[in-house]
Amino acid sequence: MVGIGDMSGDVFGNGMQRSRAIRLVAAFDHRDIFLDPNPPPEAFDERQRLFELPRSSWADYDRQLISEGGGVFSRSAKSIELSDQVRKVLGIEDVTALPPTELISRILQAPVDLVWNGGIGTYVKASGELNVDVGDRSNDALRVDGAQLRCRVFAEGGNLGVTQRGRIEFASAGGRINTDAIDNSAGVDCSDHEVNLKILLADAIAKQLIDVPERATFLASLAVEVCDHVLENNSSQNETLTLAEAIAGGMVDVHQRLLHWLEERASLDRQLEALPTDGELARRREAGKGLTRPELAVLLAYVKNSLTEDLVASSLVDEVAFEPLLDAYFPRDVVERFGALINAHALRRELTATLVSNVLVNLGGISMVHRLTEETSASVPDIARAHAAALRIFDLEARFEQVRALDGIVEPAVQTALKLEIKRLGERATRWLLRHEPLPIDVDEVVETYEAPVAALFEMVEQANRERWARIAHQLDVAVDQTGMPSGLQADLDELDRAFGFLELSEVGRQTGADLRVVASVAAELEAAFELVWLRKHIADLPRDDHWLTLARGTLRDDVYREHAELTAAVVRWMAGHDGSLDAAGAVEAWSQSHSGSVTRFQAVLEEIRSAGRLDLAGMSVAVRSLSSMARMQSKFDDL
């Protein structure tokens, strides 16, 4: 890596102590240029020594520990000779000496893993920007363009290290970069925690629950837990951007509608925020490209702020179901000693609204709330209630943690695929609850209704039906395994895909009075008999080129789950009306034979669609309509 700053700087110095694996090959501050083309293991300890040395500079670095060809050079020098080792590590082939200013430009363009900006100044702009547009005259001579960067990642520990257009240019070329607001969000969040703790402890002092001297000691004892909480929140926010970036190419229409929504309700100025016009979005759509990560970071901020405003003005922030968010925000010792004061916190409403907004965006995605308002006309608070219930019913936060625990064990792309499936399940369950439960949703009551049946269905899937469903999904398994997906994780993906149907199956159990094991077994046999995994998969693969195609695709997908539940209910009722000697497999086979006409018609439709080789919206619509006719005609017939 290369860096901007020195070890005496808080941001740069702390960053350089995060790992012994860091190989700092070059750095500069306002005084010196540090070059170490092949850092020895002792470099970490030397950096630490400088960090602890008051007012240190690169000139204080022990020259005996600098690798061959390196050194420390003053920025006041007329020219700096470049060793072969330095030229190689910085990717400099055309010259053997450079003035300090140009050498710094070359350092910024080095082919390294990371550029760490821990200093003050704007060092990168876009090709179309002039230096005068940047507003940092002191660095005009060394500034480079985003397209010239050769690093894999540019991290902005300091503010405004890169212009927003420079970030977008770098990201468009394949570079990895957030915004300075994202990279610095942990510091801001830490300050927020400090303020909120001091407000609460001021109340505790007023009530004589703690005195002033003990307050200082108590605050200091909370540092580690607060930092852990802050870093977890920062990581979750980055995770949200990674998931959004992974699917951005297919979300151009969605993001365009979101931009219009934010312009209307959140005073978003696209030109000011360097966000694309509708014309530019159309060009990206044609090229198969979506918003870049820095652009998504801006949307994330606007969406969170907008949602927080809606939530703080609602009654949601006063509801018991959301109190656990407040308890989780404060350190455990605070909750144990002063828990009674949390609900009286002066900023309780604002804090609760912010926490709920974080959950909605971090676990639901940047555009989820907007899309659900379009599809269901539900309010932001109603969506927040439904989403909170969905998270608890399916234990989705624990599932996210299970996938995060795979860091370094599986490829990041595999984790992204799993996280996207978890997020989709949460969104689809939220939509289902908004359409099936009276609003405003009573979160605790809805969770009580569905949590136990859904958990039982998950257990049945894992224990009894996974082998069968793995065979059903064999075609999907082969396609995904070629990308390196472990077979066990593929089974998890399949399980999450069908888990959305557990809400419908819970209703089947309640309406028919049948044991859930019977319901689950019948559902599994029907899925196998009528190739419903194949149908769902190809509906999911339909294009989402515009808003209406996306809505049609989503409706078809949900219809498959609903008709699957209708068929399940029909067979369960049919079993109850017979001698009960058949197991689920036998019952489905016997039921299919007794209703062979409609079953044959549905199977013929699937075969015709397959043989035609056109898996489009029209064909899938016909297939789902045929499934619906079979399920509903037979349900009516059976009731007679």
Coordinates of N, CA and C in Angstrom, one line a residue, residues 160-375:
L160 N -12.6 14.4 2.1 CA -12.4 15.1 0.8 C -11.1 14.7 0.1
G161 N -10.6 13.5 0.3 CA -9.4 13.1 -0.4 C -9.6 13.0 -1.9
V162 N -10.9 12.7 -2.3 CA -11.2 12.5 -3.7 C -12.5 13.3 -3.9
T163 N -12.6 14.0 -5.1 CA -13.9 14.6 -5.4 C -14.9 13.5 -5.7
Q164 N -16.2 13.8 -5.6 CA -17.2 12.8 -5.8 C -17.1 12.3 -7.3
R165 N -16.9 13.2 -8.2 CA -16.8 12.8 -9.6 C -15.5 12.0 -9.8
G166 N -14.5 12.3 -9.1 CA -13.3 11.5 -9.2 C -13.5 10.1 -8.6
R167 N -14.3 9.9 -7.6 CA -14.7 8.6 -7.1 C -15.4 7.8 -8.1
I168 N -16.4 8.5 -8.7 CA -17.2 7.8 -9.7 C -16.4 7.3 -10.9
E169 N -15.5 8.2 -11.3 CA -14.6 7.8 -12.4 C -13.7 6.6 -12.1
F170 N -13.2 6.6 -10.9 CA -12.4 5.5 -10.4 C -13.2 4.2 -10.3
A171 N -14.4 4.3 -9.7 CA -15.3 3.2 -9.6 C -15.7 2.6 -10.9
S172 N -16.0 3.5 -11.8 CA -16.5 3.1 -13.2 C -15.4 2.3 -13.9
A173 N -14.1 2.5 -13.5 CA -13.0 1.8 -14.2 C -12.7 0.5 -13.4
G174 N -13.5 0.2 -12.4 CA -13.3 -1.1 -11.7 C -12.6 -0.9 -10.3
G175 N -12.3 0.3 -9.9 CA -11.7 0.6 -8.6 C -12.8 0.4 -7.5
R176 N -12.3 0.2 -6.3 CA -13.2 0.1 -5.1 C -13.0 1.2 -4.2
I177 N -14.1 2.0 -4.0 CA -14.1 3.2 -3.2 C -15.5 3.5 -2.7
N178 N -15.6 4.0 -1.5 CA -16.9 4.4 -1.0 C -17.0 5.9 -1.2
T179 N -17.4 6.6 -0.1 CA -17.2 8.1 -0.1 C -16.5 8.4 1.3
D180 N -16.1 9.6 1.4 CA -15.4 9.9 2.7 C -16.4 9.8 3.9
A181 N -17.7 10.1 3.6 CA -18.7 10.0 4.6 C -18.9 8.6 5.1
I182 N -18.8 7.6 4.2 CA -18.9 6.2 4.6 C -17.7 5.8 5.4
D183 N -16.5 6.1 4.8 CA -15.2 5.7 5.4 C -15.0 6.4 6.8
N184 N -15.7 7.5 7.0 CA -15.5 8.2 8.3 C -16.7 8.0 9.2
S185 N -17.7 7.2 8.8 CA -18.9 7.1 9.6 C -18.8 6.6 11.0
A186 N -17.8 5.7 11.1 CA -17.5 5.2 12.5 C -17.2 6.2 13.5
G187 N -16.4 7.2 13.0 CA -16.0 8.3 13.9 C -17.2 9.1 14.4
V188 N -18.1 9.4 13.4 CA -19.3 10.2 13.7 C -20.2 9.4 14.6
D189 N -20.3 8.1 14.3 CA -21.2 7.2 15.1 C -20.7 7.2 16.6
C190 N -19.3 7.1 16.7 CA -18.7 7.1 18.0 C -19.1 8.3 18.8
S191 N -19.0 9.5 18.1 CA -19.4 10.7 18.8 C -20.8 10.8 19.2
D192 N -21.7 10.2 18.3 CA -23.1 10.1 18.7 C -23.3 9.3 19.9
H193 N -22.7 8.1 20.0 CA -22.8 7.3 21.2 C -22.3 8.1 22.4
E194 N -21.2 8.8 22.3 CA -20.7 9.6 23.5 C -21.8 10.6 23.9
V195 N -22.4 11.3 23.0 CA -23.4 12.3 23.4 C -24.6 11.7 24.0
N196 N -25.1 10.6 23.4 CA -26.3 9.9 24.0 C -26.0 9.3 25.3
L197 N -24.8 8.8 25.5 CA -24.4 8.3 26.9 C -24.4 9.4 27.9
K198 N -23.8 10.5 27.5 CA -23.7 11.7 28.5 C -25.0 12.3 28.8
I199 N -25.9 12.3 27.9 CA -27.3 12.7 28.2 C -27.9 11.8 29.2
L200 N -27.8 10.5 29.0 CA -28.4 9.6 29.9 C -27.7 9.7 31.3
L201 N -26.4 9.8 31.3 CA -25.7 9.8 32.6 C -26.0 11.2 33.3
A202 N -26.2 12.2 32.6 CA -26.6 13.5 33.2 C -27.9 13.3 34.0
D203 N -28.8 12.6 33.4 CA -30.1 12.3 34.1 C -29.8 11.4 35.3
A204 N -28.9 10.4 35.2 CA -28.5 9.6 36.4 C -27.9 10.4 37.5
I205 N -27.1 11.4 37.1 CA -26.5 12.3 38.2 C -27.6 13.1 38.8
A206 N -28.5 13.6 38.0 CA -29.6 14.4 38.6 C -30.4 13.6 39.6
K207 N -30.6 12.3 39.3 CA -31.4 11.4 40.2 C -30.5 10.8 41.3
Q208 N -29.2 11.2 41.3 CA -28.3 10.7 42.4 C -28.0 9.2 42.3
L209 N -28.0 8.7 41.0 CA -27.8 7.3 40.8 C -26.3 7.1 40.6
I210 N -25.5 8.1 40.3 CA -24.1 8.1 40.1 C -23.6 9.5 40.3
D211 N -22.3 9.6 40.8 CA -21.8 10.9 41.0 C -20.8 11.3 39.9
V212 N -20.4 12.5 39.9 CA -19.6 13.0 38.7 C -18.2 12.3 38.6
P213 N -17.5 12.1 39.7 CA -16.2 11.3 39.5 C -16.4 9.9 39.0
E214 N -17.4 9.2 39.5 CA -17.6 7.9 39.0 C -18.1 7.9 37.5
R215 N -18.8 8.9 37.2 CA -19.3 9.0 35.8 C -18.1 8.9 34.8
A216 N -17.0 9.6 35.1 CA -15.8 9.6 34.2 C -15.2 8.2 34.1
T217 N -15.1 7.5 35.2 CA -14.6 6.2 35.2 C -15.5 5.2 34.5
F218 N -16.8 5.4 34.7 CA -17.8 4.5 34.1 C -17.8 4.7 32.6
L219 N -17.7 5.9 32.1 CA -17.7 6.2 30.7 C -16.5 5.5 30.0
A220 N -15.3 5.6 30.7 CA -14.1 5.0 30.2 C -14.2 3.5 30.1
S221 N -14.9 2.9 31.0 CA -15.1 1.4 31.0 C -16.0 0.9 29.9
L222 N -16.7 1.8 29.2 CA -17.6 1.4 28.1 C -17.0 1.5 26.8
A223 N -15.7 2.0 26.7 CA -15.1 2.3 25.4 C -15.0 1.1 24.5
V224 N -14.6 -0.1 25.0 CA -14.5 -1.2 24.1 C -15.8 -1.7 23.5
E225 N -16.8 -1.7 24.3 CA -18.1 -2.2 23.8 C -18.7 -1.2 22.8
V226 N -18.5 0.1 23.1 CA -19.0 1.1 22.2 C -18.3 1.0 20.8
C227 N -17.0 0.9 20.9 CA -16.2 0.7 19.6 C -16.7 -0.5 18.9
D228 N -16.9 -1.6 19.5 CA -17.4 -2.8 18.9 C -18.7 -2.6 18.2
H229 N -19.6 -1.9 18.9 CA -20.9 -1.6 18.3 C -20.8 -0.7 17.1
V230 N -20.0 0.3 17.2 CA -19.8 1.3 16.1 C -19.2 0.6 14.9
L231 N -18.2 -0.2 15.1 CA -17.5 -0.9 14.0 C -18.5 -1.9 13.3
E232 N -19.3 -2.6 14.1 CA -20.3 -3.5 13.6 C -21.3 -2.7 12.7
N233 N -21.7 -1.6 13.1 CA -22.7 -0.8 12.4 C -22.0 -0.3 11.1
N234 N -20.7 0.1 11.2 CA -20.0 0.6 10.0 C -19.8 -0.6 9.0
S235 N -19.5 -1.8 9.5 CA -19.4 -2.9 8.6 C -20.7 -3.3 7.9
S236 N -21.8 -3.2 8.7 CA -23.1 -3.5 8.1 C -23.5 -2.5 7.0
Q237 N -23.1 -1.3 7.2 CA -23.4 -0.3 6.2 C -22.6 -0.6 4.9
N238 N -21.3 -1.0 5.1 CA -20.5 -1.3 3.9 C -21.0 -2.6 3.2
E239 N -21.5 -3.5 4.0 CA -22.2 -4.7 3.5 C -23.4 -4.4 2.6
T240 N -24.2 -3.4 3.1 CA -25.3 -3.0 2.3 C -24.9 -2.4 1.0
L241 N -23.8 -1.6 0.9 CA -23.3 -1.1 -0.3 C -22.8 -2.2 -1.3
T242 N -22.1 -3.2 -0.7 CA -21.6 -4.3 -1.5 C -22.8 -5.1 -2.1
L243 N -23.8 -5.3 -1.4 CA -25.0 -6.0 -2.0 C -25.7 -5.2 -3.0
A244 N -25.8 -3.9 -2.8 CA -26.4 -3.0 -3.8 C -25.6 -3.0 -5.0
E245 N -24.3 -2.9 -4.9 CA -23.4 -2.8 -6.0 C -23.4 -4.1 -6.8
A246 N -23.6 -5.2 -6.2 CA -23.6 -6.5 -6.9 C -24.8 -6.7 -7.8
I247 N -25.9 -6.0 -7.6 CA -27.1 -6.1 -8.4 C -27.4 -4.8 -9.1
A248 N -26.5 -3.8 -9.1 CA -26.9 -2.5 -9.6 C -27.2 -2.5 -11.1
G249 N -26.5 -3.4 -11.8 CA -26.7 -3.5 -13.3 C -28.1 -3.8 -13.7
G250 N -28.8 -4.6 -12.9 CA -30.2 -4.9 -13.1 C -31.2 -4.0 -12.4
M251 N -30.7 -3.0 -11.7 CA -31.6 -2.1 -10.9 C -31.7 -0.7 -11.4
V252 N -31.3 -0.4 -12.7 CA -31.2 0.9 -13.1 C -32.6 1.6 -13.1
D253 N -33.6 0.9 -13.6 CA -34.9 1.5 -13.5 C -35.4 1.7 -12.1
V254 N -35.1 0.8 -11.2 CA -35.5 1.0 -9.8 C -34.8 2.2 -9.2
H255 N -33.5 2.3 -9.5 CA -32.8 3.4 -8.9 C -33.2 4.7 -9.5
Q256 N -33.6 4.7 -10.8 CA -34.1 6.0 -11.4 C -35.4 6.4 -10.7
R257 N -36.3 5.5 -10.5 CA -37.5 5.9 -9.8 C -37.2 6.3 -8.3
L258 N -36.2 5.7 -7.7 CA -35.8 6.1 -6.4 C -35.3 7.5 -6.4
L259 N -34.5 7.9 -7.4 CA -33.9 9.2 -7.5 C -35.0 10.2 -7.6
H260 N -36.0 9.9 -8.4 CA -37.2 10.9 -8.6 C -37.9 11.0 -7.2
W261 N -38.1 9.9 -6.5 CA -38.7 9.9 -5.2 C -38.0 10.8 -4.2
L262 N -36.7 10.7 -4.2 CA -35.9 11.5 -3.3 C -35.8 13.0 -3.7
E263 N -35.9 13.2 -5.0 CA -36.0 14.6 -5.5 C -37.3 15.3 -5.0
E264 N -38.3 14.5 -4.9 CA -39.6 15.1 -4.5 C -39.7 15.2 -3.0
R265 N -39.2 14.3 -2.2 CA -39.5 14.3 -0.8 C -38.3 14.6 0.1
A266 N -37.0 14.6 -0.5 CA -35.8 14.8 0.3 C -34.9 15.9 -0.3
S267 N -35.5 16.6 -1.2 CA -34.7 17.8 -1.8 C -33.4 17.3 -2.4
L268 N -33.3 16.1 -3.0 CA -32.1 15.7 -3.6 C -31.8 16.5 -4.9
D269 N -30.6 17.0 -5.0 CA -30.1 17.8 -6.1 C -29.1 16.9 -6.9
R270 N -29.5 16.3 -8.0 CA -28.6 15.3 -8.7 C -27.4 16.0 -9.2
Q271 N -27.4 17.2 -9.7 CA -26.2 17.9 -10.2 C -25.3 18.1 -9.0
L272 N -25.8 18.6 -7.9 CA -24.9 18.9 -6.8 C -24.3 17.6 -6.2
E273 N -25.0 16.5 -6.2 CA -24.4 15.2 -5.7 C -23.7 14.4 -6.8
A274 N -23.6 15.0 -8.0 CA -22.9 14.3 -9.1 C -23.6 12.9 -9.4
L275 N -24.9 12.9 -9.3 CA -25.7 11.7 -9.7 C -26.1 11.8 -11.1
P276 N -26.3 10.7 -11.8 CA -26.6 10.7 -13.3 C -27.9 11.2 -13.6
T277 N -28.0 11.8 -14.8 CA -29.3 12.3 -15.3 C -30.1 11.1 -15.8
D278 N -31.3 11.3 -16.2 CA -32.1 10.2 -16.8 C -31.5 9.7 -18.1
G279 N -30.9 10.6 -18.8 CA -30.3 10.3 -20.1 C -29.1 9.4 -19.9
E280 N -28.3 9.7 -18.9 CA -27.1 8.9 -18.5 C -27.5 7.6 -18.0
L281 N -28.6 7.5 -17.2 CA -29.1 6.2 -16.8 C -29.5 5.3 -17.9
A282 N -30.1 5.9 -18.9 CA -30.6 5.2 -20.1 C -29.4 4.6 -20.8
R283 N -28.3 5.4 -20.9 CA -27.1 4.9 -21.6 C -26.4 3.7 -20.7
R284 N -26.5 3.9 -19.4 CA -25.9 2.8 -18.6 C -26.8 1.5 -18.7
R285 N -28.1 1.7 -18.8 CA -29.0 0.6 -18.9 C -28.7 -0.2 -20.2
E286 N -28.4 0.5 -21.3 CA -28.1 -0.1 -22.6 C -26.7 -0.9 -22.5
A287 N -25.8 -0.3 -21.7 CA -24.5 -0.9 -21.5 C -24.5 -2.0 -20.4
G288 N -25.6 -2.2 -19.8 CA -25.6 -3.2 -18.7 C -25.0 -2.8 -17.4
K289 N -24.8 -1.5 -17.3 CA -24.1 -0.9 -16.1 C -25.1 -0.2 -15.2
G290 N -24.9 -0.2 -13.9 CA -25.7 0.5 -13.0 C -25.0 1.6 -12.2
L291 N -25.5 2.0 -11.1 CA -24.9 3.1 -10.3 C -23.6 2.5 -9.7
T292 N -22.6 3.3 -9.5 CA -21.4 2.9 -8.9 C -21.5 3.0 -7.4
R293 N -20.5 2.4 -6.7 CA -20.6 2.4 -5.3 C -20.6 3.8 -4.6
P294 N -19.8 4.8 -5.1 CA -20.0 6.1 -4.5 C -21.3 6.7 -4.7
E295 N -22.0 6.4 -5.8 CA -23.3 7.0 -6.1 C -24.3 6.3 -5.2
L296 N -24.2 5.0 -5.0 CA -25.1 4.3 -4.1 C -24.9 4.7 -2.7
A297 N -23.7 5.1 -2.3 CA -23.5 5.7 -0.9 C -24.2 6.9 -0.7
V298 N -24.4 7.8 -1.7 CA -25.2 9.0 -1.6 C -26.6 8.7 -1.4
L299 N -27.1 7.7 -2.2 CA -28.5 7.3 -2.1 C -28.8 6.7 -0.7
L300 N -27.9 5.9 -0.2 CA -28.0 5.3 1.1 C -28.2 6.4 2.2
A301 N -27.4 7.5 2.1 CA -27.5 8.5 3.1 C -28.9 9.3 3.0
Y302 N -29.3 9.6 1.8 CA -30.5 10.3 1.6 C -31.7 9.4 2.0
V303 N -31.7 8.2 1.7 CA -32.8 7.3 2.1 C -32.9 7.2 3.6
K304 N -31.8 6.9 4.2 CA -31.8 6.8 5.7 C -32.3 8.1 6.4
N305 N -31.9 9.2 5.9 CA -32.3 10.5 6.5 C -33.8 10.7 6.3
S306 N -34.3 10.3 5.1 CA -35.7 10.5 4.7 C -36.6 9.6 5.6
L307 N -36.2 8.3 5.7 CA -36.9 7.4 6.5 C -37.0 7.8 8.0
T308 N -35.8 8.3 8.5 CA -35.8 8.7 9.9 C -36.8 9.8 10.1
E309 N -36.9 10.8 9.2 CA -37.9 11.9 9.4 C -39.3 11.4 9.5
D310 N -39.6 10.4 8.6 CA -41.0 9.8 8.6 C -41.2 9.1 9.9
L311 N -40.2 8.3 10.4 CA -40.4 7.5 11.6 C -40.5 8.3 12.8
V312 N -39.7 9.4 12.9 CA -39.7 10.2 14.2 C -41.0 10.9 14.3
A313 N -41.7 11.1 13.2 CA -43.0 11.8 13.3 C -44.2 10.9 13.5
S314 N -43.9 9.6 13.7 CA -44.9 8.6 13.8 C -45.0 8.0 15.2
S315 N -46.0 7.2 15.5 CA -46.2 6.6 16.8 C -45.3 5.4 16.9
L316 N -44.7 4.9 15.9 CA -43.9 3.7 15.9 C -42.8 3.8 17.0
V317 N -42.2 5.0 17.1 CA -41.1 5.1 18.0 C -41.5 5.0 19.5
D318 N -42.8 4.9 19.7 CA -43.3 4.8 21.1 C -43.8 3.3 21.4
E319 N -43.6 2.5 20.4 CA -44.2 1.1 20.5 C -43.2 0.2 21.2
V320 N -43.7 -0.7 22.0 CA -42.9 -1.6 22.8 C -42.0 -2.5 22.0
A321 N -42.5 -2.9 20.8 CA -41.8 -3.8 19.9 C -40.4 -3.3 19.5
F322 N -40.2 -2.0 19.6 CA -39.0 -1.4 19.1 C -38.0 -1.0 20.2
E323 N -38.5 -1.3 21.5 CA -37.6 -0.9 22.6 C -36.3 -1.7 22.7
P324 N -36.3 -3.0 22.2 CA -35.1 -3.8 22.2 C -34.0 -3.1 21.4
L325 N -34.3 -2.4 20.4 CA -33.3 -1.7 19.6 C -32.5 -0.7 20.5
L326 N -33.3 0.0 21.3 CA -32.6 1.0 22.2 C -31.7 0.3 23.3
D327 N -32.2 -0.8 23.8 CA -31.5 -1.6 24.8 C -30.2 -2.1 24.1
A328 N -30.3 -2.5 22.9 CA -29.1 -3.1 22.2 C -28.1 -1.9 21.9
Y329 N -28.6 -0.7 21.7 CA -27.7 0.4 21.4 C -26.8 0.8 22.5
F330 N -27.3 0.7 23.7 CA -26.5 1.1 24.9 C -25.7 -0.1 25.4
P331 N -24.5 0.1 25.9 CA -23.7 -1.0 26.5 C -24.5 -1.7 27.6
R332 N -24.1 -3.0 27.8 CA -24.8 -3.8 28.7 C -24.8 -3.3 30.1
D333 N -23.7 -2.7 30.6 CA -23.6 -2.2 31.9 C -24.5 -1.0 32.1
V334 N -24.7 -0.2 31.1 CA -25.6 0.9 31.1 C -27.1 0.4 31.3
V335 N -27.4 -0.6 30.5 CA -28.8 -1.1 30.6 C -29.0 -1.7 31.9
E336 N -28.1 -2.4 32.5 CA -28.2 -3.1 33.8 C -28.4 -2.0 34.9
R337 N -27.6 -1.0 34.9 CA -27.6 0.0 36.0 C -28.7 1.1 35.8
F338 N -28.9 1.5 34.5 CA -29.7 2.7 34.3 C -30.8 2.4 33.2
G339 N -31.2 1.1 33.1 CA -32.2 0.8 32.1 C -33.5 1.5 32.2
A340 N -33.8 1.9 33.5 CA -35.1 2.6 33.7 C -35.1 4.0 33.1
L341 N -33.9 4.5 32.8 CA -33.8 5.9 32.3 C -33.8 5.9 30.8
I342 N -33.6 4.8 30.1 CA -33.5 4.8 28.7 C -34.7 5.3 28.0
N343 N -35.9 4.9 28.5 CA -37.1 5.4 27.8 C -37.4 6.8 28.1
A344 N -36.7 7.4 29.1 CA -36.9 8.8 29.4 C -35.8 9.7 28.7
H345 N -35.0 9.1 27.9 CA -33.9 9.8 27.2 C -34.4 10.9 26.4
A346 N -33.8 12.1 26.5 CA -34.2 13.3 25.8 C -34.3 13.1 24.3
L347 N -33.5 12.2 23.7 CA -33.5 12.0 22.3 C -34.0 10.6 21.9
R348 N -34.9 10.0 22.8 CA -35.3 8.7 22.6 C -36.0 8.5 21.3
R349 N -36.9 9.4 20.9 CA -37.7 9.3 19.7 C -36.7 9.4 18.4
E350 N -35.8 10.3 18.5 CA -34.9 10.5 17.3 C -34.0 9.3 17.2
L351 N -33.5 8.8 18.4 CA -32.6 7.7 18.4 C -33.3 6.4 17.9
T352 N -34.5 6.2 18.4 CA -35.3 5.0 17.9 C -35.5 5.1 16.4
A353 N -35.9 6.2 15.9 CA -36.2 6.4 14.5 C -34.9 6.1 13.7
T354 N -33.8 6.6 14.2 CA -32.5 6.4 13.5 C -32.1 4.9 13.4
L355 N -32.3 4.2 14.6 CA -32.0 2.8 14.6 C -32.9 1.9 13.7
V356 N -34.2 2.3 13.7 CA -35.1 1.5 12.8 C -34.8 1.8 11.4
S357 N -34.4 3.0 11.0 CA -34.0 3.4 9.7 C -32.8 2.6 9.3
N358 N -31.8 2.4 10.2 CA -30.6 1.7 9.9 C -31.0 0.2 9.6
V359 N -31.9 -0.4 10.4 CA -32.2 -1.8 10.1 C -32.9 -1.9 8.8
L360 N -33.8 -1.0 8.5 CA -34.6 -1.0 7.2 C -33.6 -1.0 6.0
V361 N -32.6 -0.2 6.1 CA -31.7 0.0 4.9 C -30.6 -1.1 5.0
N362 N -30.0 -1.2 6.1 CA -28.8 -2.2 6.2 C -29.3 -3.6 6.0
L363 N -30.4 -4.0 6.4 CA -30.9 -5.4 6.2 C -31.9 -5.5 5.1
G364 N -32.5 -4.5 4.7 CA -33.5 -4.5 3.7 C -33.0 -4.1 2.3
G365 N -32.1 -3.2 2.3 CA -31.5 -2.6 1.1 C -31.9 -1.2 0.9
I366 N -31.2 -0.5 0.0 CA -31.4 0.9 -0.2 C -32.8 1.2 -0.8
S367 N -33.3 0.4 -1.7 CA -34.5 0.7 -2.4 C -35.7 0.0 -1.9
M368 N -35.6 -0.9 -0.9 CA -36.7 -1.7 -0.5 C -37.9 -0.9 -0.1
V369 N -37.8 0.1 0.8 CA -38.9 0.8 1.3 C -39.6 1.5 0.2
H370 N -38.9 2.1 -0.7 CA -39.5 2.9 -1.8 C -40.3 1.9 -2.7
R371 N -39.7 0.7 -3.0 CA -40.5 -0.2 -3.9 C -41.7 -0.7 -3.2
L372 N -41.7 -0.9 -1.9 CA -42.8 -1.4 -1.2 C -43.9 -0.4 -1.1
T373 N -43.5 0.9 -1.0 CA -44.5 2.0 -1.0 C -45.2 2.0 -2.3
E374 N -44.5 1.8 -3.4 CA -45.1 1.8 -4.7 C -46.0 0.6 -4.9
E375 N -45.6 -0.6 -4.4 CA -46.4 -1.8 -4.7 C -47.6 -2.0 -3.8

